[in-house]
Amino acid sequence: MNIVLLGAPGAGKGTQAAKLVEEFNLPHISTGDMLRAAVKAGTELGKKAKSYMDAGNLVPDEVIIGLVIERLAEPDTQVGFILDGFPRTTAQAVALDAELAKLERPLDAALLIDVDPEVIVRRLTARRMCRDCGYIGSAADAVCPKCAGEMYQRDDDNEATVRNRLDVYDKSTSPLVDYYRGCDVLVSIDGDRDPNVVYADVKQALTA
Ligand code: AMP
């Protein structure tokens, strides 16, 4: 199964991806996670990406496209993949299509997790992540409920940056909804519900 997860930051793409990974054992390719790992490791890529990420802006297409193409060349993606947070611009979507055509691995679905922007602001400013296992929780989690690791707030989850990320989504990424509708692979799912209920719809859409 070759899947793209679409939706604004905080719509729940990471949460749904984790459930898909658990059930279908597909590699989860999150460009945000890859960039955060590069920042943490202090690599050239991380140094280039950090200022864009801190401001809630997009890292330039030429940086991110190469990263994803390299990742798709790894053997674990032969069984399929879940792309989370990529593509985010039309140029990225076009580059992805070209690469997948070359690999003869077309997309099966572009799943849009649809959530109202004001709900997202509330969700993201309350979001906390586990430093050890990446669990996504909330300000109510003193320690990670999965592994007892330390919970932290992402630098870009403050309200001003969240609002900028939503503006960037509106301008640069939301046109991809029509793009994938035109390719006949778009499935839109109401993401403003319990994550398990959302997942039931995700699974049905993928296995129907
Ligand atoms: P995310 O974890 O998906 O919300 O991504 C965090 C940040 O990483 C974004 O706000 C961007 O600065 C950067 N980023 C992640 N994916 C992309 C992408 N496909 N294109 C450009 N920038 C990205």
mmCIF file of C-alpha atoms and ligand atoms in Angstrom:
data_model
loop_
_atom_site.group_PDB
_atom_site.id
_atom_site.type_symbol
_atom_site.label_atom_id
_atom_site.label_comp_id
_atom_site.label_asym_id
_atom_site.label_seq_id
_atom_site.Cartn_x
_atom_site.Cartn_y
_atom_site.Cartn_z
ATOM 1 C CA MET A 1 0.000 0.000 0.000
ATOM 2 C CA ASN A 2 1.431 3.359 -1.067
ATOM 3 C CA ILE A 3 -0.195 6.121 0.936
ATOM 4 C CA VAL A 4 0.112 9.882 1.308
ATOM 5 C CA LEU A 5 -1.395 11.457 4.434
ATOM 6 C CA LEU A 6 -2.663 14.973 3.834
ATOM 7 C CA GLY A 7 -3.984 17.472 6.356
ATOM 8 C CA ALA A 8 -3.011 20.570 8.289
ATOM 9 C CA PRO A 9 -0.340 20.338 10.981
ATOM 10 C CA GLY A 10 -2.010 18.849 14.037
ATOM 11 C CA ALA A 11 -4.829 17.188 12.079
ATOM 12 C CA GLY A 12 -3.703 13.833 13.446
ATOM 13 C CA LYS A 13 -1.586 12.494 10.563
ATOM 14 C CA GLY A 14 1.126 11.208 12.922
ATOM 15 C CA THR A 15 -1.419 9.478 15.154
ATOM 16 C CA GLN A 16 -3.130 7.789 12.196
ATOM 17 C CA ALA A 17 0.238 6.849 10.687
ATOM 18 C CA ALA A 18 1.237 5.130 13.955
ATOM 19 C CA LYS A 19 -1.956 3.052 13.852
ATOM 20 C CA LEU A 20 -1.371 2.115 10.198
ATOM 21 C CA VAL A 21 2.202 1.102 10.967
ATOM 22 C CA GLU A 22 1.026 -1.116 13.796
ATOM 23 C CA GLU A 23 -1.591 -2.838 11.675
ATOM 24 C CA PHE A 24 0.003 -3.003 8.214
ATOM 25 C CA ASN A 25 3.690 -2.894 9.107
ATOM 26 C CA LEU A 26 4.501 -0.234 6.524
ATOM 27 C CA PRO A 27 7.429 2.176 6.864
ATOM 28 C CA HIS A 28 6.329 5.562 8.194
ATOM 29 C CA ILE A 29 8.135 8.331 6.328
ATOM 30 C CA SER A 30 7.592 11.578 8.219
ATOM 31 C CA THR A 31 9.612 14.444 6.773
ATOM 32 C CA GLY A 32 9.053 16.432 9.989
ATOM 33 C CA ASP A 33 10.575 13.566 12.044
ATOM 34 C CA MET A 34 13.472 13.238 9.590
ATOM 35 C CA LEU A 35 14.196 16.970 9.813
ATOM 36 C CA ARG A 36 13.920 17.029 13.635
ATOM 37 C CA ALA A 37 16.384 14.113 13.790
ATOM 38 C CA ALA A 38 18.770 16.038 11.512
ATOM 39 C CA VAL A 39 18.477 19.155 13.708
ATOM 40 C CA LYS A 40 19.150 17.079 16.833
ATOM 41 C CA ALA A 41 22.162 15.410 15.220
ATOM 42 C CA GLY A 42 23.500 18.801 14.057
ATOM 43 C CA THR A 43 23.961 17.655 10.428
ATOM 44 C CA GLU A 44 24.274 20.095 7.485
ATOM 45 C CA LEU A 45 20.639 19.346 6.622
ATOM 46 C CA GLY A 46 19.584 20.079 10.194
ATOM 47 C CA LYS A 47 21.470 23.381 10.224
ATOM 48 C CA LYS A 48 19.808 24.390 6.941
ATOM 49 C CA ALA A 49 16.319 23.358 8.088
ATOM 50 C CA LYS A 50 16.225 24.695 11.650
ATOM 51 C CA SER A 51 15.417 28.365 11.018
ATOM 52 C CA TYR A 52 12.569 27.479 8.639
ATOM 53 C CA MET A 53 11.145 24.984 11.102
ATOM 54 C CA ASP A 54 11.369 27.295 14.117
ATOM 55 C CA ALA A 55 9.400 29.954 12.220
ATOM 56 C CA GLY A 56 6.825 27.435 10.965
ATOM 57 C CA ASN A 57 7.866 27.971 7.343
ATOM 58 C CA LEU A 58 8.532 25.291 4.745
ATOM 59 C CA VAL A 59 12.038 24.012 4.145
ATOM 60 C CA PRO A 60 12.894 24.648 0.445
ATOM 61 C CA ASP A 61 11.570 22.075 -2.031
ATOM 62 C CA GLU A 62 15.022 21.177 -3.371
ATOM 63 C CA VAL A 63 16.153 20.143 0.123
ATOM 64 C CA ILE A 64 13.144 18.036 1.021
ATOM 65 C CA ILE A 65 12.490 16.376 -2.352
ATOM 66 C CA GLY A 66 15.985 14.847 -2.472
ATOM 67 C CA LEU A 67 15.588 13.572 1.070
ATOM 68 C CA VAL A 68 12.328 11.757 0.272
ATOM 69 C CA ILE A 69 13.591 10.336 -3.028
ATOM 70 C CA GLU A 70 16.593 8.875 -1.193
ATOM 71 C CA ARG A 71 14.325 7.408 1.468
ATOM 72 C CA LEU A 72 12.033 5.803 -1.126
ATOM 73 C CA ALA A 73 15.067 4.031 -2.599
ATOM 74 C CA GLU A 74 15.551 2.071 0.631
ATOM 75 C CA PRO A 75 14.440 -1.581 0.404
ATOM 76 C CA ASP A 76 11.873 -1.437 3.240
ATOM 77 C CA THR A 77 9.602 0.707 1.029
ATOM 78 C CA GLN A 78 9.145 -2.166 -1.458
ATOM 79 C CA VAL A 79 6.116 -3.349 0.555
ATOM 80 C CA GLY A 80 4.648 0.154 0.509
ATOM 81 C CA PHE A 81 4.956 3.334 2.551
ATOM 82 C CA ILE A 82 3.074 5.972 4.491
ATOM 83 C CA LEU A 83 4.223 9.462 3.597
ATOM 84 C CA ASP A 84 3.363 11.890 6.390
ATOM 85 C CA GLY A 85 4.000 15.612 5.909
ATOM 86 C CA PHE A 86 5.123 15.178 2.302
ATOM 87 C CA PRO A 87 4.220 16.451 -0.231
ATOM 88 C CA ARG A 88 3.442 19.947 1.057
ATOM 89 C CA THR A 89 3.701 21.905 -2.199
ATOM 90 C CA THR A 90 2.605 21.266 -5.768
ATOM 91 C CA ALA A 91 6.279 21.031 -6.815
ATOM 92 C CA GLN A 92 6.785 18.271 -4.221
ATOM 93 C CA ALA A 93 3.674 16.411 -5.427
ATOM 94 C CA VAL A 94 4.820 16.589 -9.053
ATOM 95 C CA ALA A 95 8.317 15.355 -8.101
ATOM 96 C CA LEU A 96 6.793 12.512 -6.080
ATOM 97 C CA ASP A 97 4.566 11.464 -8.983
ATOM 98 C CA ALA A 98 7.554 11.424 -11.325
ATOM 99 C CA GLU A 99 9.599 9.311 -8.909
ATOM 100 C CA LEU A 100 6.758 6.856 -8.249
ATOM 101 C CA ALA A 101 6.141 6.517 -12.004
ATOM 102 C CA LYS A 102 9.842 5.730 -12.434
ATOM 103 C CA LEU A 103 9.659 3.133 -9.651
ATOM 104 C CA GLU A 104 6.367 1.801 -11.065
ATOM 105 C CA ARG A 105 4.757 2.175 -7.640
ATOM 106 C CA PRO A 106 1.724 4.436 -8.048
ATOM 107 C CA LEU A 107 -0.116 5.900 -5.065
ATOM 108 C CA ASP A 108 -3.075 3.910 -3.786
ATOM 109 C CA ALA A 109 -4.566 6.735 -1.737
ATOM 110 C CA ALA A 110 -4.103 10.312 -0.595
ATOM 111 C CA LEU A 111 -5.945 10.418 2.733
ATOM 112 C CA LEU A 112 -7.009 13.875 3.845
ATOM 113 C CA ILE A 113 -7.517 14.134 7.613
ATOM 114 C CA ASP A 114 -9.790 17.150 7.753
ATOM 115 C CA VAL A 115 -9.971 19.312 10.923
ATOM 116 C CA ASP A 116 -11.184 22.878 11.584
ATOM 117 C CA PRO A 117 -8.240 25.331 12.040
ATOM 118 C CA GLU A 118 -9.410 26.616 15.462
ATOM 119 C CA VAL A 119 -9.574 23.035 16.763
ATOM 120 C CA ILE A 120 -6.023 22.618 15.492
ATOM 121 C CA VAL A 121 -4.734 25.690 17.361
ATOM 122 C CA ARG A 122 -6.180 24.277 20.593
ATOM 123 C CA ARG A 123 -4.791 20.800 19.902
ATOM 124 C CA LEU A 124 -1.287 21.854 18.939
ATOM 125 C CA THR A 125 -0.687 24.319 21.752
ATOM 126 C CA ALA A 126 -1.674 21.524 24.191
ATOM 127 C CA ARG A 127 0.364 18.832 22.365
ATOM 128 C CA ARG A 128 3.315 17.180 24.076
ATOM 129 C CA MET A 129 5.626 14.514 22.621
ATOM 130 C CA CYS A 130 7.737 11.820 24.261
ATOM 131 C CA ARG A 131 11.467 12.412 23.851
ATOM 132 C CA ASP A 132 12.167 8.677 23.880
ATOM 133 C CA CYS A 133 9.457 6.927 21.843
ATOM 134 C CA GLY A 134 7.775 9.792 19.968
ATOM 135 C CA TYR A 135 4.369 9.147 21.591
ATOM 136 C CA ILE A 136 1.988 12.034 20.887
ATOM 137 C CA GLY A 137 0.123 13.120 24.029
ATOM 138 C CA SER A 138 -1.135 16.269 25.700
ATOM 139 C CA ALA A 139 -0.269 18.683 28.481
ATOM 140 C CA ALA A 140 -2.161 16.321 30.814
ATOM 141 C CA ASP A 141 0.584 13.656 30.412
ATOM 142 C CA ALA A 142 3.217 14.309 33.088
ATOM 143 C CA VAL A 143 5.314 11.423 31.716
ATOM 144 C CA CYS A 144 4.881 9.254 28.622
ATOM 145 C CA PRO A 145 2.029 6.763 29.251
ATOM 146 C CA LYS A 146 3.759 4.279 26.917
ATOM 147 C CA CYS A 147 7.374 4.271 28.114
ATOM 148 C CA ALA A 148 7.503 6.720 31.070
ATOM 149 C CA GLY A 149 9.849 8.940 29.021
ATOM 150 C CA GLU A 150 10.037 12.717 29.341
ATOM 151 C CA MET A 151 7.243 14.651 27.588
ATOM 152 C CA TYR A 152 8.177 17.933 25.876
ATOM 153 C CA GLN A 153 6.561 20.649 23.769
ATOM 154 C CA ARG A 154 7.864 21.057 20.217
ATOM 155 C CA ASP A 155 9.489 24.460 19.604
ATOM 156 C CA ASP A 156 6.987 25.146 16.808
ATOM 157 C CA ASP A 157 3.867 24.301 18.852
ATOM 158 C CA ASN A 158 3.528 27.811 20.376
ATOM 159 C CA GLU A 159 0.434 29.738 19.250
ATOM 160 C CA ALA A 160 2.125 32.324 16.964
ATOM 161 C CA THR A 161 4.078 29.643 15.097
ATOM 162 C CA VAL A 162 1.048 27.354 14.913
ATOM 163 C CA ARG A 163 -0.966 30.165 13.266
ATOM 164 C CA ASN A 164 1.831 30.732 10.752
ATOM 165 C CA ARG A 165 1.992 26.993 10.010
ATOM 166 C CA LEU A 166 -1.746 27.026 9.342
ATOM 167 C CA ASP A 167 -1.344 30.013 6.963
ATOM 168 C CA VAL A 168 1.465 28.201 5.173
ATOM 169 C CA TYR A 169 -0.757 25.105 4.935
ATOM 170 C CA ASP A 170 -3.581 27.182 3.463
ATOM 171 C CA LYS A 171 -1.389 28.829 0.839
ATOM 172 C CA SER A 172 1.028 26.065 -0.132
ATOM 173 C CA THR A 173 -0.416 22.699 0.832
ATOM 174 C CA SER A 174 -4.220 22.886 0.611
ATOM 175 C CA PRO A 175 -4.100 23.099 -3.244
ATOM 176 C CA LEU A 176 -2.896 19.482 -3.108
ATOM 177 C CA VAL A 177 -6.393 18.405 -2.100
ATOM 178 C CA ASP A 178 -7.632 19.328 -5.577
ATOM 179 C CA TYR A 179 -4.456 17.947 -7.124
ATOM 180 C CA TYR A 180 -5.073 14.477 -5.665
ATOM 181 C CA ARG A 181 -8.810 14.679 -6.295
ATOM 182 C CA GLY A 182 -7.867 15.181 -9.949
ATOM 183 C CA CYS A 183 -5.703 12.042 -9.806
ATOM 184 C CA ASP A 184 -8.688 10.118 -8.398
ATOM 185 C CA VAL A 185 -6.898 8.977 -5.241
ATOM 186 C CA LEU A 186 -8.287 11.471 -2.694
ATOM 187 C CA VAL A 187 -10.210 10.185 0.328
ATOM 188 C CA SER A 188 -11.430 12.824 2.788
ATOM 189 C CA ILE A 189 -11.988 11.844 6.418
ATOM 190 C CA ASP A 190 -13.442 13.948 9.257
ATOM 191 C CA GLY A 191 -10.530 14.172 11.700
ATOM 192 C CA ASP A 192 -12.404 16.009 14.446
ATOM 193 C CA ARG A 193 -13.364 12.810 16.291
ATOM 194 C CA ASP A 194 -11.784 10.289 18.602
ATOM 195 C CA PRO A 195 -8.592 8.956 16.907
ATOM 196 C CA ASN A 196 -9.905 5.371 17.011
ATOM 197 C CA VAL A 197 -13.107 6.394 15.224
ATOM 198 C CA VAL A 198 -11.070 8.297 12.624
ATOM 199 C CA TYR A 199 -8.881 5.221 12.194
ATOM 200 C CA ALA A 200 -11.885 2.969 11.566
ATOM 201 C CA ASP A 201 -12.738 5.197 8.567
ATOM 202 C CA VAL A 202 -9.113 5.291 7.429
ATOM 203 C CA LYS A 203 -8.934 1.511 7.463
ATOM 204 C CA GLN A 204 -12.228 1.129 5.671
ATOM 205 C CA ALA A 205 -11.117 3.547 2.965
ATOM 206 C CA LEU A 206 -7.896 1.600 2.427
ATOM 207 C CA THR A 207 -9.336 -1.890 2.472
ATOM 208 C CA ALA A 208 -12.642 -1.266 0.661
HETATM 209 P P1 AMP B 1 5.697 18.442 10.720
HETATM 210 O O1 AMP B 1 6.268 17.620 11.826
HETATM 211 O O2 AMP B 1 5.229 17.612 9.551
HETATM 212 O O3 AMP B 1 4.642 19.412 11.190
HETATM 213 O O4 AMP B 1 6.915 19.328 10.146
HETATM 214 C C1 AMP B 1 7.600 20.244 10.956
HETATM 215 C C2 AMP B 1 8.306 21.271 10.090
HETATM 216 O O5 AMP B 1 9.256 20.607 9.243
HETATM 217 C C3 AMP B 1 7.420 22.060 9.134
HETATM 218 O O6 AMP B 1 6.803 23.170 9.764
HETATM 219 C C4 AMP B 1 8.434 22.470 8.068
HETATM 220 O O7 AMP B 1 9.252 23.542 8.538
HETATM 221 C C5 AMP B 1 9.314 21.245 7.956
HETATM 222 N N1 AMP B 1 8.797 20.289 6.954
HETATM 223 C C6 AMP B 1 8.320 19.032 7.171
HETATM 224 N N2 AMP B 1 7.930 18.459 6.027
HETATM 225 C C7 AMP B 1 8.156 19.363 5.052
HETATM 226 C C8 AMP B 1 7.937 19.375 3.637
HETATM 227 N N3 AMP B 1 7.393 18.327 2.999
HETATM 228 N N4 AMP B 1 8.291 20.497 2.947
HETATM 229 C C9 AMP B 1 8.850 21.546 3.568
HETATM 230 N N5 AMP B 1 9.063 21.622 4.895
HETATM 231 C C10 AMP B 1 8.723 20.535 5.633
#
